[in-house]
Amino acid sequence: MERTLSIIKPDGVAKNIIGEVIKRLENNSIKIIAIKMIHMNKNQAEGFYTVHNERPFFGSLIEFMISGPVVVMALEGENVIKKYRGLMGATNYKEAEPGTIRSDFATDIEKNVVHGSDAPETAEFEIGYFFNNFEII
Ligand code: ATP
Ligand code: MG
């Protein structure tokens, strides 16, 4: 069993597709083991995306991530990191496979609806960033 951290980003929440994203998880036998809606401040978003702090898009990404509420979820399943990233599609929605979340709903390389951890180590850091032990089922 593996775990990953999912975020429905501010554009996804604003588009009223929280249910749509969750339906895709459930349809693919991915289990939600923690979930909450939060509105991050700048410090919180910068801490989460600290690996990207040298990238040219960092400032814009942080402004976007604090522009509205997000839904954070810890997910569990077999091979769930890769499986969920497969459901998300490529970072750039124009390159995302048809039928993926980003292909279906993203409108921008930055405003790409969802986040998913990219490796077991990042998943552990990211889940711990948002959830304590009592919040994970
Ligand atoms: P995420 O980490 O959000 O799941 P990802 O792993 O597909 O997405 P990363 O390379 O980790 O992509 O980039 C993190 C986020 O930064 C992207 O999801 C997107 O919102 C934003 N981003 C990435 N590349 C660019 C870019 N070239 N221009 C603007 N924003 C970008
Ligand atoms: Mg990433």
XYZ file of N, CA, C and O and ligand atoms in Angstrom:
580
model
N 0.828 -1.207 0.000
C 0.000 0.000 0.000
C 0.861 1.255 0.000
O 1.853 1.343 0.705
N 0.448 2.218 -0.774
C 1.204 3.452 -0.898
C 0.264 4.627 -0.588
O -0.949 4.500 -0.695
N 0.863 5.770 -0.219
C 0.070 6.971 0.036
C 0.549 8.121 -0.828
O 1.721 8.189 -1.191
N -0.365 9.051 -1.103
C 0.005 10.255 -1.839
C -0.832 11.423 -1.359
O -1.866 11.241 -0.714
N -0.365 12.631 -1.663
C -1.101 13.829 -1.275
C -1.716 14.439 -2.524
O -1.023 14.661 -3.528
N -3.007 14.684 -2.453
C -3.730 15.317 -3.550
C -4.205 16.691 -3.106
O -4.644 16.858 -1.966
N -4.125 17.657 -4.008
C -4.764 18.957 -3.748
C -5.667 19.285 -4.926
O -5.237 19.191 -6.080
N -6.931 19.635 -4.628
C -7.773 20.264 -5.645
C -7.494 21.756 -5.504
O -7.798 22.372 -4.483
N -6.827 22.316 -6.516
C -6.306 23.680 -6.447
C -7.445 24.716 -6.513
O -8.590 24.365 -6.820
N -7.138 26.001 -6.251
C -8.201 27.022 -6.210
C -9.072 27.058 -7.470
O -10.282 27.293 -7.376
N -8.482 26.806 -8.644
C -9.301 26.824 -9.871
C -10.275 25.660 -9.907
O -11.414 25.807 -10.349
N -9.854 24.500 -9.386
C -10.745 23.331 -9.340
C -11.914 23.564 -8.393
O -13.071 23.258 -8.724
N -11.621 24.139 -7.227
C -12.696 24.443 -6.264
C -13.650 25.473 -6.879
O -14.871 25.311 -6.814
N -13.078 26.519 -7.519
C -13.912 27.575 -8.109
C -14.789 27.041 -9.238
O -15.889 27.534 -9.467
N -14.315 26.009 -9.930
C -15.086 25.431 -11.038
C -16.135 24.431 -10.582
O -16.817 23.814 -11.412
N -16.241 24.239 -9.239
C -17.247 23.308 -8.706
C -17.037 21.875 -9.172
O -18.004 21.177 -9.505
N -15.770 21.446 -9.195
C -15.518 20.074 -9.638
C -14.848 19.227 -8.546
O -14.175 18.238 -8.853
N -15.069 19.610 -7.286
C -14.552 18.784 -6.182
C -15.139 17.372 -6.303
O -14.424 16.373 -6.254
N -16.443 17.305 -6.493
C -17.124 16.010 -6.597
C -16.641 15.204 -7.786
O -16.471 13.979 -7.707
N -16.425 15.880 -8.893
C -15.950 15.217 -10.111
C -14.574 14.563 -9.876
O -14.349 13.418 -10.276
N -13.685 15.299 -9.208
C -12.353 14.743 -8.932
C -12.479 13.551 -7.987
O -11.899 12.481 -8.221
N -13.286 13.709 -6.940
C -13.443 12.614 -5.970
C -14.095 11.398 -6.630
O -13.708 10.259 -6.371
N -15.034 11.636 -7.520
C -15.675 10.515 -8.224
C -14.639 9.699 -9.003
O -14.676 8.481 -9.020
N -13.695 10.403 -9.629
C -12.651 9.695 -10.391
C -11.747 8.868 -9.479
O -11.291 7.791 -9.853
N -11.483 9.386 -8.272
C -10.692 8.603 -7.309
C -11.457 7.335 -6.945
O -10.917 6.223 -6.982
N -12.726 7.513 -6.594
C -13.539 6.374 -6.163
C -13.706 5.348 -7.277
O -13.631 4.142 -7.038
N -13.907 5.839 -8.499
C -14.060 4.929 -9.643
C -12.797 4.106 -9.894
O -12.845 3.071 -10.540
N -11.678 4.616 -9.402
C -10.403 3.916 -9.616
C -9.893 3.247 -8.346
O -8.687 2.973 -8.218
N -10.811 3.003 -7.419
C -10.499 2.265 -6.183
C -9.395 2.919 -5.351
O -8.641 2.234 -4.668
N -9.311 4.254 -5.429
C -8.361 4.984 -4.581
C -9.113 5.443 -3.334
O -10.191 6.023 -3.433
N -8.527 5.151 -2.178
C -9.202 5.436 -0.913
C -8.743 6.777 -0.333
O -7.547 7.064 -0.301
N -9.711 7.589 0.119
C -9.384 8.847 0.809
C -9.212 8.532 2.289
O -10.136 8.033 2.930
N -8.021 8.821 2.830
C -7.768 8.517 4.246
C -7.667 9.792 5.093
O -7.539 9.724 6.315
N -7.751 10.956 4.448
C -7.827 12.249 5.156
C -8.295 13.289 4.153
O -7.955 13.211 2.968
N -9.087 14.250 4.621
C -9.597 15.280 3.698
C -9.981 16.534 4.476
O -10.534 16.447 5.575
N -9.653 17.698 3.922
C -10.148 18.965 4.478
C -10.023 20.088 3.463
O -9.253 19.987 2.505
N -10.828 21.144 3.690
C -10.730 22.335 2.854
C -10.030 23.422 3.659
O -10.368 23.664 4.814
N -9.029 24.052 3.021
C -8.285 25.119 3.695
C -8.046 26.266 2.711
O -8.116 26.074 1.497
N -7.778 27.442 3.264
C -7.360 28.573 2.430
C -5.970 28.949 2.923
O -5.821 29.514 4.000
N -4.950 28.612 2.153
C -3.566 28.805 2.609
C -3.160 30.271 2.609
O -3.611 31.049 1.761
N -2.272 30.611 3.550
C -1.627 31.920 3.478
C -0.296 31.753 2.727
O 0.092 30.639 2.361
N 0.389 32.883 2.524
C 1.600 32.882 1.703
C 2.679 31.952 2.281
O 3.276 31.166 1.563
N 2.894 32.053 3.592
C 3.902 31.212 4.249
C 3.629 29.740 4.059
O 4.533 28.941 3.798
N 2.372 29.369 4.226
C 1.991 27.956 4.103
C 2.218 27.457 2.673
O 2.730 26.355 2.459
N 1.837 28.268 1.693
C 2.005 27.855 0.290
C 3.491 27.801 -0.082
O 3.938 26.885 -0.771
N 4.260 28.760 0.386
C 5.696 28.771 0.082
C 6.394 27.567 0.711
O 7.287 26.975 0.112
N 5.975 27.192 1.900
C 6.547 26.020 2.565
C 6.222 24.745 1.816
O 7.070 23.851 1.672
N 5.005 24.676 1.308
C 4.599 23.489 0.563
C 5.380 23.351 -0.742
O 5.842 22.262 -1.101
N 5.526 24.451 -1.466
C 6.190 24.423 -2.773
C 7.661 24.832 -2.692
O 8.228 25.285 -3.687
N 8.283 24.644 -1.534
C 9.661 25.096 -1.345
C 10.632 24.514 -2.379
O 11.584 25.183 -2.772
N 10.363 23.299 -2.892
C 11.249 22.707 -3.919
C 11.292 23.533 -5.201
O 12.227 23.416 -5.983
N 10.253 24.360 -5.398
C 10.194 25.151 -6.633
C 10.645 26.601 -6.426
O 10.486 27.422 -7.322
N 11.235 26.927 -5.253
C 11.434 28.356 -4.955
C 12.437 29.093 -5.850
O 12.481 30.309 -5.828
N 13.197 28.348 -6.626
C 14.130 28.997 -7.566
C 13.530 29.117 -8.971
O 14.136 29.732 -9.847
N 12.375 28.493 -9.170
C 11.810 28.466 -10.534
C 11.201 29.828 -10.888
O 10.702 30.545 -10.013
N 11.246 30.186 -12.173
C 10.730 31.511 -12.571
C 9.244 31.700 -12.283
O 8.791 32.823 -12.093
N 8.491 30.592 -12.237
C 7.044 30.703 -12.021
C 6.652 30.663 -10.545
O 5.465 30.679 -10.217
N 7.644 30.619 -9.636
C 7.345 30.418 -8.216
C 6.388 31.482 -7.644
O 5.381 31.149 -7.015
N 6.710 32.761 -7.876
C 5.889 33.845 -7.315
C 4.449 33.759 -7.779
O 3.503 33.866 -6.982
N 4.287 33.523 -9.064
C 2.953 33.418 -9.641
C 2.208 32.188 -9.103
O 1.013 32.250 -8.787
N 2.943 31.086 -8.966
C 2.334 29.850 -8.446
C 1.814 30.066 -7.015
O 0.701 29.638 -6.678
N 2.597 30.759 -6.198
C 2.177 31.016 -4.816
C 0.930 31.912 -4.795
O -0.041 31.627 -4.073
N 0.941 32.979 -5.604
C -0.232 33.870 -5.663
C -1.482 33.071 -6.052
O -2.557 33.252 -5.494
N -1.314 32.187 -7.026
C -2.439 31.351 -7.465
C -2.915 30.428 -6.337
O -4.119 30.342 -6.061
N -1.977 29.781 -5.659
C -2.351 28.793 -4.640
C -3.034 29.415 -3.421
O -3.729 28.734 -2.675
N -2.799 30.740 -3.204
C -3.461 31.404 -2.070
C -4.667 32.228 -2.524
O -5.275 32.937 -1.731
N -5.022 32.103 -3.797
C -6.116 32.925 -4.337
C -7.501 32.445 -3.910
O -8.490 33.154 -4.112
N -7.572 31.270 -3.327
C -8.870 30.753 -2.888
C -8.670 29.453 -2.135
O -7.538 28.976 -2.008
N -9.767 28.878 -1.634
C -9.645 27.629 -0.887
C -9.226 26.461 -1.771
O -9.453 26.473 -2.983
N -8.610 25.483 -1.135
C -8.214 24.242 -1.804
C -8.728 23.069 -0.975
O -9.009 23.226 0.217
N -8.840 21.912 -1.606
C -9.181 20.687 -0.875
C -7.935 19.800 -0.854
O -7.406 19.469 -1.918
N -7.456 19.492 0.347
C -6.298 18.602 0.461
C -6.763 17.225 0.921
O -7.618 17.105 1.804
N -6.185 16.200 0.308
C -6.563 14.820 0.632
C -5.320 13.951 0.691
O -4.425 14.098 -0.142
N -5.306 13.039 1.656
C -4.313 11.967 1.633
C -5.009 10.759 1.027
O -6.141 10.422 1.398
N -4.356 10.143 0.057
C -4.940 9.005 -0.662
C -4.117 7.759 -0.419
O -2.899 7.834 -0.238
N -4.789 6.620 -0.462
C -4.085 5.356 -0.258
C -4.527 4.344 -1.302
O -5.704 4.297 -1.675
N -3.604 3.531 -1.746
C -3.927 2.472 -2.702
C -2.654 1.850 -3.213
O -1.559 2.310 -2.906
N -2.836 0.800 -4.016
C -1.679 0.152 -4.613
C -1.120 1.049 -5.711
O -1.878 1.508 -6.576
N 0.165 1.353 -5.639
C 0.801 2.143 -6.701
C 0.101 3.497 -6.908
O 0.004 4.008 -8.017
N -0.420 4.064 -5.786
C -1.335 5.215 -5.907
C -0.637 6.485 -6.404
O -1.278 7.341 -7.017
N 0.665 6.619 -6.171
C 1.362 7.832 -6.623
C 1.283 7.929 -8.146
O 0.841 8.922 -8.711
N 1.686 6.846 -8.795
C 1.679 6.799 -10.258
C 0.238 6.773 -10.798
O -0.088 7.431 -11.788
N -0.600 6.014 -10.124
C -1.988 5.862 -10.569
C -2.711 7.213 -10.562
O -3.383 7.586 -11.531
N -2.563 7.955 -9.462
C -3.234 9.251 -9.361
C -2.636 10.254 -10.354
O -3.364 11.033 -10.970
N -1.301 10.235 -10.530
C -0.703 11.139 -11.520
C -1.191 10.798 -12.929
O -1.336 11.681 -13.773
N -1.472 9.517 -13.162
C -2.070 9.111 -14.431
C -3.463 9.702 -14.609
O -3.822 10.165 -15.700
N -4.251 9.727 -13.532
C -5.592 10.324 -13.607
C -5.507 11.840 -13.802
O -6.371 12.437 -14.449
N -4.455 12.463 -13.217
C -4.289 13.922 -13.336
C -3.938 14.340 -14.755
O -4.442 15.338 -15.257
N -3.020 13.606 -15.392
C -2.504 13.997 -16.704
C -1.287 14.904 -16.564
O -0.930 15.327 -15.478
N -0.662 15.225 -17.697
C 0.577 16.013 -17.702
C 0.356 17.406 -17.111
O -0.753 17.941 -17.167
N 1.450 17.972 -16.563
C 1.407 19.310 -15.961
C 0.753 20.315 -16.906
O -0.122 21.085 -16.503
N 1.215 20.292 -18.161
C 0.638 21.165 -19.189
C -0.592 20.475 -19.781
O -0.472 19.451 -20.445
N -1.768 21.052 -19.547
C -3.026 20.409 -19.968
C -3.057 20.122 -21.472
O -3.727 19.198 -21.926
N -2.273 20.898 -22.234
C -2.254 20.686 -23.693
C -1.572 19.371 -24.050
O -1.782 18.822 -25.128
N -0.720 18.896 -23.146
C -0.021 17.627 -23.369
C -0.664 16.471 -22.603
O -0.200 15.335 -22.687
N -1.699 16.765 -21.857
C -2.340 15.724 -21.039
C -3.184 14.800 -21.915
O -3.826 15.238 -22.867
N -3.163 13.518 -21.580
C -3.965 12.515 -22.296
C -5.447 12.864 -22.206
O -5.923 13.261 -21.138
N -6.194 12.681 -23.278
C -7.641 12.889 -23.221
C -8.256 12.034 -22.108
O -7.835 10.900 -21.900
N -9.226 12.588 -21.424
C -9.886 11.847 -20.342
C -9.225 12.031 -18.996
O -9.760 11.582 -17.977
N -8.064 12.694 -18.940
C -7.456 12.978 -17.639
C -8.077 14.259 -17.067
O -8.706 15.041 -17.788
N -7.881 14.456 -15.767
C -8.484 15.611 -15.089
C -7.992 16.919 -15.723
O -8.780 17.820 -16.014
N -6.683 17.009 -15.939
C -6.144 18.261 -16.492
C -6.582 18.476 -17.940
O -6.887 19.592 -18.347
N -6.624 17.401 -18.720
C -7.090 17.536 -20.099
C -8.548 17.988 -20.128
O -8.936 18.836 -20.927
N -9.348 17.456 -19.230
C -10.784 17.760 -19.231
C -11.093 19.145 -18.642
O -12.060 19.782 -19.066
N -10.302 19.613 -17.661
C -10.726 20.804 -16.922
C -9.721 21.946 -16.842
O -10.095 23.056 -16.492
N -8.414 21.690 -17.086
C -7.437 22.774 -16.921
C -7.497 23.733 -18.100
O -7.866 23.359 -19.214
N -7.112 24.975 -17.839
C -7.183 26.016 -18.861
C -5.839 26.714 -19.022
O -5.713 27.649 -19.790
N -4.835 26.259 -18.277
C -3.603 27.029 -18.130
C -2.541 26.083 -17.576
O -2.880 25.181 -16.814
N -1.263 26.283 -17.929
C -0.215 25.401 -17.398
C -0.106 25.538 -15.881
O 0.229 24.587 -15.181
N -0.412 26.722 -15.375
C -0.345 26.949 -13.922
C -1.659 26.536 -13.237
O -1.644 25.825 -12.234
N -2.749 26.979 -13.798
C -4.061 26.674 -13.203
C -4.505 25.317 -13.733
O -5.343 25.224 -14.633
N -3.902 24.282 -13.143
C -4.101 22.944 -13.699
C -4.858 22.001 -12.755
O -4.669 20.799 -12.764
N -5.749 22.589 -11.937
C -6.820 21.898 -11.204
C -6.375 21.036 -10.027
O -7.015 21.044 -8.979
N -5.316 20.253 -10.220
C -4.939 19.295 -9.173
C -3.430 19.224 -8.969
O -2.652 19.541 -9.873
N -3.065 18.800 -7.787
C -1.677 18.460 -7.461
C -1.629 17.002 -7.035
O -2.561 16.501 -6.413
N -0.516 16.338 -7.312
C -0.269 15.003 -6.782
C 1.205 14.832 -6.485
O 2.049 15.299 -7.265
N 1.535 14.189 -5.385
C 2.944 13.945 -5.034
C 3.619 13.160 -6.155
O 2.966 12.403 -6.880
N 4.946 13.322 -6.265
C 5.639 12.654 -7.370
C 6.537 11.496 -6.945
O 7.141 10.848 -7.804
N 6.662 11.234 -5.646
C 7.510 10.121 -5.173
C 7.153 9.815 -3.719
O 6.560 10.656 -3.032
N 7.504 8.608 -3.232
C 7.165 8.257 -1.840
C 7.699 9.262 -0.817
O 6.999 9.590 0.146
N 8.917 9.785 -1.038
C 9.503 10.732 -0.065
C 8.736 12.046 -0.067
O 8.498 12.625 1.002
N 8.378 12.535 -1.257
C 7.623 13.793 -1.296
C 6.217 13.579 -0.744
O 5.662 14.451 -0.084
N 5.634 12.407 -0.983
C 4.297 12.115 -0.451
C 4.308 12.166 1.074
O 3.409 12.741 1.691
N 5.341 11.596 1.666
C 5.428 11.573 3.130
C 5.547 13.000 3.683
O 4.852 13.379 4.621
N 6.416 13.800 3.066
C 6.567 15.202 3.481
C 5.251 15.959 3.307
O 4.794 16.684 4.203
N 4.609 15.783 2.168
C 3.420 16.567 1.839
C 2.216 16.175 2.693
O 1.439 17.042 3.115
N 2.052 14.885 2.962
C 0.936 14.458 3.831
C 1.164 15.016 5.234
O 0.258 15.582 5.852
N 2.397 14.911 5.721
C 2.731 15.425 7.051
C 2.633 16.943 7.143
O 2.433 17.496 8.220
N 2.755 17.598 5.995
C 2.667 19.065 5.968
C 1.250 19.515 6.308
O 1.050 20.550 6.942
N 0.253 18.745 5.890
C -1.140 19.158 6.064
C -1.909 18.380 7.126
O -2.924 18.867 7.624
N -1.495 17.164 7.438
C -2.280 16.328 8.341
C -1.433 15.790 9.487
O -0.288 15.376 9.273
N -2.012 15.782 10.684
C -1.352 15.087 11.791
C -1.918 13.670 11.902
O -2.890 13.324 11.216
N -1.331 12.857 12.756
C -1.712 11.435 12.867
C -3.178 11.225 13.190
O -3.784 10.256 12.745
N -3.763 12.153 13.960
C -5.164 11.982 14.373
C -6.137 12.245 13.232
O -7.298 11.876 13.303
N -5.646 12.906 12.182
C -6.531 13.269 11.054
C -6.487 12.228 9.936
O -7.240 12.312 8.987
N -5.569 11.282 10.043
C -5.435 10.259 8.994
C -6.104 8.972 9.471
O -5.805 8.464 10.541
N -7.037 8.488 8.667
C -7.808 7.310 9.062
C -7.045 6.040 8.695
O -6.668 5.851 7.555
P 1.972 19.357 -9.077
O 3.292 19.387 -8.327
O 1.117 20.577 -8.817
O 1.253 18.077 -8.921
P 3.400 18.696 -11.433
O 4.177 17.774 -10.568
O 2.723 18.142 -12.651
O 2.282 19.444 -10.628
P 5.542 20.594 -11.146
O 6.667 20.641 -12.118
O 5.761 19.982 -9.797
O 4.290 19.919 -11.876
O 5.029 22.095 -10.965
C 4.218 22.460 -9.877
C 3.137 23.386 -10.356
O 3.726 24.615 -10.779
C 2.364 22.895 -11.580
O 1.337 21.998 -11.279
C 1.816 24.197 -12.127
O 0.700 24.650 -11.360
C 2.981 25.129 -11.882
N 3.880 25.168 -13.048
C 4.733 24.205 -13.464
N 5.413 24.567 -14.551
C 4.979 25.810 -14.849
C 5.286 26.766 -15.867
N 6.180 26.501 -16.807
N 4.624 27.953 -15.835
C 3.714 28.237 -14.888
N 3.389 27.375 -13.888
C 3.995 26.187 -13.878
Mg 5.082 18.375 -8.719
